[in-house]
Amino acid sequence: MFTQYSVVYFVTQVYMMSWVERKMAAALFAVPPTATVDEALSHFMQVLSSVLWHTTQSVNSFFLACTTRSA
């Protein structure tokens, strides 16, 4: 479960990168990471479908808020 949350967090952070961060990543990597809001939401929905909502509601609410705050 932690790995799935890590993927959600990573994808969310990648799609929220600023222009400067994207340019720095392009300078460091041959192909910088890319992600979209839809990818982050689809990963998050996979997490929600694999765990019970009421047992981890605070964690799920936090990641949902992080994923959708700039959408």
Short mmCIF file of C-alpha atoms in Angstrom, two decimals:
data_model
loop_
_atom_site.label_atom_id
_atom_site.label_comp_id
_atom_site.label_asym_id
_atom_site.label_seq_id
_atom_site.Cartn_x
_atom_site.Cartn_y
_atom_site.Cartn_z
CA MET A 1 0.00 0.00 0.00
CA PHE A 2 2.85 2.42 0.81
CA THR A 3 4.29 1.85 -2.66
CA GLN A 4 0.99 2.80 -4.27
CA TYR A 5 0.85 6.02 -2.22
CA SER A 6 4.44 6.75 -3.25
CA VAL A 7 3.48 6.46 -6.92
CA VAL A 8 0.54 8.84 -6.37
CA TYR A 9 2.81 11.31 -4.60
CA PHE A 10 5.51 11.10 -7.29
CA VAL A 11 3.09 11.56 -10.18
CA THR A 12 1.43 14.48 -8.36
CA GLN A 13 4.77 16.19 -7.77
CA VAL A 14 5.87 15.67 -11.37
CA TYR A 15 2.78 17.26 -12.90
CA MET A 16 3.03 20.18 -10.46
CA MET A 17 6.65 21.04 -11.37
CA SER A 18 7.29 24.65 -12.28
CA TRP A 19 8.80 25.74 -15.58
CA VAL A 20 12.23 26.18 -13.96
CA GLU A 21 12.09 22.71 -12.41
CA ARG A 22 11.16 21.21 -15.77
CA LYS A 23 14.11 22.95 -17.45
CA MET A 24 16.48 21.72 -14.73
CA ALA A 25 15.16 18.17 -15.10
CA ALA A 26 15.62 18.39 -18.86
CA ALA A 27 19.24 19.42 -18.32
CA LEU A 28 19.90 16.54 -15.91
CA PHE A 29 18.02 13.74 -17.64
CA ALA A 30 17.83 12.73 -21.28
CA VAL A 31 14.05 12.46 -20.95
CA PRO A 32 12.59 14.31 -17.95
CA PRO A 33 9.62 12.72 -16.18
CA THR A 34 6.18 13.80 -17.29
CA ALA A 35 2.74 13.31 -15.76
CA THR A 36 -0.78 14.65 -16.00
CA VAL A 37 -3.60 15.26 -13.55
CA ASP A 38 -5.51 12.38 -15.11
CA GLU A 39 -2.61 10.00 -14.48
CA ALA A 40 -2.39 11.07 -10.83
CA LEU A 41 -6.13 10.65 -10.34
CA SER A 42 -6.14 7.24 -12.00
CA HIS A 43 -3.31 6.05 -9.74
CA PHE A 44 -5.15 7.42 -6.73
CA MET A 45 -8.35 5.66 -7.73
CA GLN A 46 -6.40 2.40 -7.93
CA VAL A 47 -5.23 2.98 -4.37
CA LEU A 48 -8.79 3.67 -3.25
CA SER A 49 -10.08 0.51 -4.88
CA SER A 50 -7.43 -1.62 -3.18
CA VAL A 51 -7.91 -0.41 0.41
CA LEU A 52 -10.89 0.17 2.62
CA TRP A 53 -11.81 3.86 2.74
CA HIS A 54 -12.73 4.01 6.42
CA THR A 55 -9.48 2.47 7.68
CA THR A 56 -7.22 5.06 6.03
CA GLN A 57 -9.61 7.95 5.52
CA SER A 58 -7.26 10.68 6.73
CA VAL A 59 -4.40 9.51 4.50
CA ASN A 60 -6.71 9.12 1.51
CA SER A 61 -8.21 12.56 2.08
CA PHE A 62 -4.74 14.08 2.23
CA PHE A 63 -3.59 12.51 -1.04
CA LEU A 64 -6.87 13.35 -2.77
CA ALA A 65 -6.45 16.98 -1.72
CA CYS A 66 -2.84 17.03 -2.94
CA THR A 67 -3.82 15.49 -6.25
CA THR A 68 -6.73 17.80 -6.99
CA ARG A 69 -5.57 21.10 -5.51
CA SER A 70 -4.29 22.44 -8.82
CA ALA A 71 -6.67 20.56 -11.09
#
